[in-house]
Coordinates of C-alpha atoms in Angstrom, one line a residue:
Chain A
M561 CA -0.3 -0.3 0.1
S562 CA 1.3 3.7 -0.9
E563 CA 1.7 5.1 1.9
V564 CA 0.4 8.5 0.4
D565 CA -3.0 6.4 -0.8
F566 CA -3.1 6.4 3.8
K567 CA -1.3 9.9 4.7
Q568 CA -4.2 10.7 1.9
A569 CA -7.1 9.3 3.5
N570 CA -6.3 10.7 6.6
E571 CA -6.0 14.4 5.7
R572 CA -9.8 13.9 5.2
Y573 CA -10.7 12.8 8.2
G574 CA -9.1 14.7 10.1
A575 CA -10.6 17.4 8.3
N576 CA -13.9 16.2 9.3
F577 CA -13.2 15.1 13.0
G578 CA -15.4 17.6 14.3
D579 CA -16.1 17.6 18.2
N580 CA -14.4 13.8 18.1
G581 CA -11.3 15.5 20.1
K582 CA -13.3 16.0 23.5
L583 CA -14.0 12.0 24.1
S584 CA -12.4 10.8 27.1
I585 CA -9.7 7.6 27.7
P586 CA -13.0 5.8 29.3
P587 CA -15.3 3.7 26.8
S588 CA -18.9 4.6 27.4
K589 CA -19.7 1.5 26.7
H590 CA -17.5 0.1 28.9
L591 CA -17.4 -2.8 26.7
A592 CA -14.4 -4.7 25.8
V593 CA -14.2 -6.4 22.5
V594 CA -12.2 -9.1 21.8
T595 CA -12.0 -11.0 18.5
C596 CA -9.5 -11.0 14.8
M597 CA -7.4 -9.7 12.9
D598 CA -8.2 -10.9 9.7
A599 CA -9.7 -7.6 7.3
R600 CA -12.8 -8.7 6.3
L601 CA -13.7 -7.7 10.4
K602 CA -14.8 -4.1 11.0
P603 CA -16.2 -5.1 14.6
E604 CA -16.9 -1.3 15.4
E605 CA -18.6 -1.7 11.7
F606 CA -20.8 -5.0 12.4
L607 CA -21.5 -4.4 15.8
G608 CA -23.3 -0.7 15.9
L609 CA -20.0 0.9 17.9
N610 CA -19.2 4.7 18.0
L611 CA -15.6 6.3 18.4
G612 CA -15.5 6.5 22.7
E613 CA -17.0 3.4 23.1
A614 CA -15.3 -0.1 23.8
H615 CA -11.8 -1.1 23.5
I616 CA -11.5 -2.7 20.8
I617 CA -8.7 -5.7 20.8
R618 CA -7.4 -7.8 17.7
N619 CA -5.3 -10.3 16.9
A620 CA -4.5 -13.7 15.2
G621 CA -7.5 -15.7 15.8
G622 CA -8.9 -12.9 19.0
L623 CA -7.7 -15.8 21.5
A624 CA -8.9 -14.0 24.8
K625 CA -5.0 -15.1 26.2
E626 CA -3.2 -13.1 24.3
S627 CA -5.4 -10.2 25.7
L628 CA -5.7 -10.8 29.7
R629 CA -2.7 -8.3 30.2
S630 CA -5.5 -6.1 27.6
I631 CA -7.8 -7.1 29.3
I632 CA -7.0 -6.0 32.7
I633 CA -6.1 -1.9 32.4
S634 CA -9.3 -2.5 30.5
Q635 CA -11.2 -3.7 33.7
R636 CA -9.2 -1.6 36.4
L637 CA -7.9 1.2 35.1
L638 CA -10.2 2.7 32.4
G639 CA -14.0 0.5 34.2
T640 CA -15.5 -2.0 30.9
R641 CA -17.0 -4.7 32.2
D642 CA -19.3 -7.0 30.4
I643 CA -16.9 -9.1 27.4
L644 CA -17.4 -9.8 23.7
V645 CA -15.6 -12.9 23.0
I646 CA -17.0 -13.0 18.8
H647 CA -14.1 -15.8 15.9
H648 CA -15.2 -15.8 13.0
S649 CA -15.9 -18.1 9.7
D650 CA -13.5 -18.7 7.2
C651 CA -10.8 -18.2 10.4
G652 CA -6.3 -18.9 9.4
M653 CA -6.4 -20.5 12.7
L654 CA -9.0 -23.6 11.6
T655 CA -6.1 -24.0 8.1
F656 CA -3.5 -24.9 9.9
T657 CA -0.7 -26.9 13.1
D658 CA 1.7 -25.6 15.2
E659 CA 4.4 -28.2 13.7
Q660 CA 2.4 -27.5 10.3
L661 CA 4.1 -23.2 10.1
R662 CA 7.2 -23.8 12.0
S663 CA 8.3 -25.7 9.5
K664 CA 7.6 -23.6 6.7
V665 CA 9.3 -20.1 8.3
I666 CA 12.0 -22.9 9.0
S667 CA 12.3 -23.8 5.3
A668 CA 12.5 -20.5 3.9
H669 CA 14.6 -19.4 5.9
P670 CA 16.6 -22.2 5.5
G671 CA 20.0 -23.3 7.8
N672 CA 19.3 -20.4 9.9
A673 CA 19.2 -21.2 13.2
A674 CA 18.8 -17.6 15.2
V675 CA 14.6 -18.6 13.1
S676 CA 14.0 -22.3 14.6
E677 CA 15.4 -20.8 17.5
A678 CA 12.4 -18.4 17.6
V679 CA 10.2 -19.7 15.5
N680 CA 10.2 -23.8 17.7
S681 CA 9.5 -21.3 21.3
L682 CA 6.3 -20.0 19.7
Q683 CA 3.2 -21.1 19.6
F684 CA 1.2 -19.7 17.0
G685 CA -2.6 -21.1 18.4
P686 CA -4.7 -22.5 16.2
F687 CA -7.4 -24.5 16.9
P688 CA -9.5 -26.9 14.5
D689 CA -13.8 -26.6 15.5
L690 CA -14.9 -22.7 15.9
D691 CA -17.1 -22.8 18.7
A692 CA -14.7 -24.8 21.1
S693 CA -12.8 -22.1 20.3
V694 CA -15.4 -19.4 21.7
K695 CA -16.8 -21.4 24.2
D696 CA -12.8 -22.3 25.6
D697 CA -11.7 -18.9 25.0
V698 CA -14.7 -17.5 27.1
A699 CA -15.1 -20.4 30.0
F700 CA -10.9 -18.9 29.9
L701 CA -11.7 -15.1 31.6
K702 CA -14.7 -16.4 33.2
D703 CA -12.1 -18.6 35.5
H704 CA -10.1 -16.5 35.9
P705 CA -9.1 -14.8 39.1
L706 CA -8.1 -11.8 37.4
I707 CA -11.3 -10.5 35.5
L708 CA -13.7 -9.3 37.5
K709 CA -17.3 -11.1 38.0
E710 CA -19.6 -8.1 37.1
G711 CA -19.9 -7.6 33.3
N712 CA -21.1 -10.4 31.4
I713 CA -18.3 -12.1 28.9
T714 CA -20.5 -13.8 26.4
G715 CA -19.5 -16.0 22.5
W716 CA -20.4 -15.6 19.4
V717 CA -18.9 -15.9 15.6
Y718 CA -18.8 -13.5 13.5
E719 CA -20.1 -14.5 9.1
V720 CA -17.3 -13.7 7.4
E721 CA -19.7 -14.7 4.9
T722 CA -23.0 -13.0 5.7
G723 CA -22.2 -9.7 7.7
R724 CA -23.6 -11.4 10.7
I725 CA -22.9 -12.5 14.5
R726 CA -24.8 -15.5 16.6
E727 CA -24.0 -16.1 19.8
V728 CA -22.5 -19.4 21.0
V729 CA -21.7 -19.2 25.3
Chain B
M836 CA -24.3 -2.3 26.5
S837 CA -28.0 -4.6 25.9
E838 CA -27.5 -7.5 23.8
V839 CA -30.3 -5.5 21.8
D840 CA -28.9 -2.7 21.2
F841 CA -25.9 -3.9 19.0
K842 CA -28.0 -6.9 17.9
Q843 CA -30.6 -5.3 16.6
A844 CA -27.2 -3.0 15.2
N845 CA -24.8 -6.2 13.5
E846 CA -29.0 -7.1 11.4
R847 CA -29.5 -3.8 10.1
Y848 CA -25.5 -4.7 8.8
G849 CA -26.1 -8.5 7.5
A850 CA -29.0 -7.1 6.1
N851 CA -26.3 -4.6 3.6
F852 CA -24.2 -6.9 3.2
G853 CA -23.4 -7.6 -0.2
D854 CA -21.3 -8.8 -2.3
N855 CA -18.8 -8.4 1.0
G856 CA -19.3 -12.3 2.0
K857 CA -17.3 -12.9 -1.5
L858 CA -14.3 -11.0 0.1
S859 CA -11.4 -14.3 0.2
I860 CA -8.7 -14.0 3.2
P861 CA -5.7 -12.7 2.2
P862 CA -5.1 -9.0 2.6
S863 CA -5.4 -7.6 -0.5
K864 CA -3.4 -4.3 0.3
H865 CA -0.6 -6.7 1.9
L866 CA -0.1 -4.3 4.9
A867 CA 0.0 -5.7 9.0
V868 CA -1.4 -2.8 11.5
V869 CA -0.5 -2.3 14.5
T870 CA -2.5 -0.5 16.7
C871 CA -4.1 0.4 20.5
M872 CA -7.3 -1.4 22.2
D873 CA -8.9 2.5 22.9
A874 CA -11.8 3.1 21.6
R875 CA -11.4 6.8 20.3
L876 CA -9.6 5.0 17.2
K877 CA -11.4 3.8 14.5
P878 CA -8.2 2.6 12.6
E879 CA -9.0 1.2 9.2
E880 CA -11.8 5.3 9.0
F881 CA -8.5 6.9 10.0
L882 CA -6.3 5.0 7.4
G883 CA -8.6 4.7 4.8
L884 CA -9.1 1.1 4.5
N885 CA -11.8 -1.3 3.2
L886 CA -12.2 -4.9 4.3
G887 CA -11.0 -7.0 3.3
E888 CA -7.4 -4.6 2.4
A889 CA -5.2 -5.5 5.9
H890 CA -5.5 -6.7 9.5
I891 CA -5.7 -5.0 11.7
I892 CA -3.9 -6.1 15.5
R893 CA -4.7 -4.1 18.7
N894 CA -3.3 -4.6 22.3
A895 CA -2.8 -1.8 24.8
G896 CA -0.9 0.3 24.1
G897 CA -0.2 -1.4 21.0
L898 CA 2.9 -3.3 21.5
A899 CA 4.5 -4.8 19.0
K900 CA 6.2 -8.0 20.6
E901 CA 2.9 -8.9 21.7
S902 CA 1.8 -9.0 18.5
L903 CA 4.3 -10.9 17.2
R904 CA 2.6 -13.8 16.4
S905 CA 0.4 -12.2 14.7
I906 CA 1.7 -10.8 12.2
I907 CA 4.6 -13.8 12.0
I908 CA 0.6 -15.6 10.7
S909 CA -0.8 -12.8 8.7
Q910 CA 2.9 -12.5 7.3
R911 CA 4.2 -16.0 6.6
L912 CA 0.4 -17.8 5.7
L913 CA -1.6 -14.8 4.3
G914 CA 1.0 -13.0 2.4
T915 CA 1.3 -9.4 3.9
R916 CA 4.2 -7.0 4.4
D917 CA 4.8 -3.8 5.1
I918 CA 3.7 -2.9 8.9
L919 CA 2.6 0.4 10.5
V920 CA 2.9 0.3 14.3
I921 CA 0.3 3.0 15.4
H922 CA 0.2 4.5 18.2
H923 CA -1.4 7.6 19.8
S924 CA -1.9 10.8 21.5
D925 CA -3.1 11.1 26.0
C926 CA -2.5 6.8 26.2
G927 CA -3.6 5.1 28.8
M928 CA -0.1 3.0 28.4
L929 CA 1.7 6.8 29.6
T930 CA 0.4 6.6 32.5
F931 CA 0.4 3.8 35.1
T932 CA 2.8 1.3 36.1
D933 CA 3.4 -1.7 36.2
E934 CA 3.7 -1.6 40.3
Q935 CA 0.6 1.2 39.8
L936 CA -1.6 -1.4 38.1
R937 CA -1.1 -4.7 40.5
S938 CA -1.5 -2.9 44.0
K939 CA -3.8 -1.3 43.4
V940 CA -5.9 -5.1 41.9
I941 CA -4.4 -6.7 44.5
S942 CA -6.1 -3.6 47.1
A943 CA -8.8 -4.7 45.1
H944 CA -9.5 -8.5 46.2
P945 CA -7.6 -8.0 49.8
G946 CA -5.5 -11.9 51.0
N947 CA -6.3 -13.7 47.6
A948 CA -3.5 -15.3 46.9
A949 CA -4.7 -16.5 43.4
V950 CA -4.9 -13.3 42.1
S951 CA -1.8 -11.0 43.9
E952 CA -0.4 -14.8 42.3
A953 CA -1.0 -13.0 38.9
V954 CA -0.3 -10.6 39.4
N955 CA 2.9 -10.2 39.9
S956 CA 3.6 -12.7 37.0
L957 CA 2.3 -10.1 34.4
Q958 CA 3.8 -6.6 32.8
F959 CA 1.8 -4.8 31.5
G960 CA 4.3 -2.8 29.6
P961 CA 3.6 1.0 30.1
F962 CA 5.3 3.4 28.5
P963 CA 6.9 7.6 29.8
D964 CA 7.6 8.4 26.1
L965 CA 5.1 8.3 23.3
D966 CA 8.3 8.6 21.2
A967 CA 10.7 6.8 22.6
S968 CA 8.0 3.7 22.4
V969 CA 7.2 3.3 18.8
K970 CA 10.0 3.8 17.8
D971 CA 11.7 0.3 19.8
D972 CA 8.6 -0.9 18.9
V973 CA 10.0 -0.3 15.5
A974 CA 13.2 -1.4 15.9
F975 CA 12.0 -4.5 17.7
L976 CA 10.1 -5.7 14.4
K977 CA 13.4 -4.7 12.2
D978 CA 15.2 -6.9 14.4
H979 CA 13.0 -9.4 14.9
P980 CA 14.2 -12.4 12.6
L981 CA 11.3 -13.5 12.1
I982 CA 9.7 -10.5 10.2
L983 CA 10.6 -10.8 7.0
K984 CA 12.7 -7.8 5.5
E985 CA 10.6 -7.0 2.7
G986 CA 8.5 -4.9 3.0
N987 CA 8.0 -1.4 5.5
I988 CA 8.4 -1.1 8.4
T989 CA 7.4 2.0 9.9
G990 CA 6.2 4.4 12.4
W991 CA 3.6 7.0 13.7
V992 CA 1.4 8.6 16.3
Y993 CA -1.8 8.9 15.9
E994 CA -3.8 12.1 18.0
V995 CA -7.0 11.6 19.1
E996 CA -7.5 15.4 19.5
T997 CA -7.2 16.3 15.7
G998 CA -8.0 12.9 14.3
R999 CA -4.1 13.0 12.8
I1000 CA -1.4 10.9 12.2
R1001 CA 2.5 11.4 12.6
E1002 CA 5.1 9.7 11.3
V1003 CA 7.6 9.2 14.0
V1004 CA 9.7 6.0 12.6

């Protein structure tokens, strides 16, 4: 992507910013959303969230465990309570295993010991079953001693084919 | 936030989904964006990114180190090359230290050993200097053996007061 493209887009965005610069840090809906980095997801749009309303945490798969640090900061310092965990259909995380990805990376850098060592030390968190991954992540958060108990923690699947969400747990 | 609100918003989104369901997994701009979970950021909007164009990775602060797993999956399995690291003004990560947050959490659960043990095992990654945090994160990615060298890795600050980005490195 050309830097010119997004710089020009940002110029237009800034020119129409209006009163958005007056929003304060704490999310006004007291909500944190954990979801995938997938390019086909715009969580604010498919949930109808306006600027300033919710924390949006995104990583490959929408893994709750990797989001723990962020959720603690979100709840303890910025007052969020409810959490939505949203994984999605056709997710890349359904398509590989740790061993397959490690082999692919190592093959791309033959004889590079630093690469082998680094990639073998990582776990990539793929999951074979979409709904089970949502249930597991919600259970992880509900059971974790550092997650506040007074909010609702729910789990969803976003369907990239239709733009619709369905509740899993 | 009421579930009714976002369920209704999602109904409207799904009803106007058009051809978006035909997008494929690899981001068409070959771009990954690493930024903060802050509720005042809509990175797709302030960068002018359409659905399907870029991976969006978000956590508290927009920390590159925590994004490593996601970036590797993004580059190796889904073909992205360029990376934008975007931190922002008025970030919560500028306002606390690990010790302060740990004390706050422990005080909220007096005598709870599971809480103390869990929170003392975590590092929350606050940073005292915004521009330095961007430079550090770009350097971390450029130096990392598992990050591909053929793309551009740049660092930016998004100004929540104006909606504008400025390049740091």
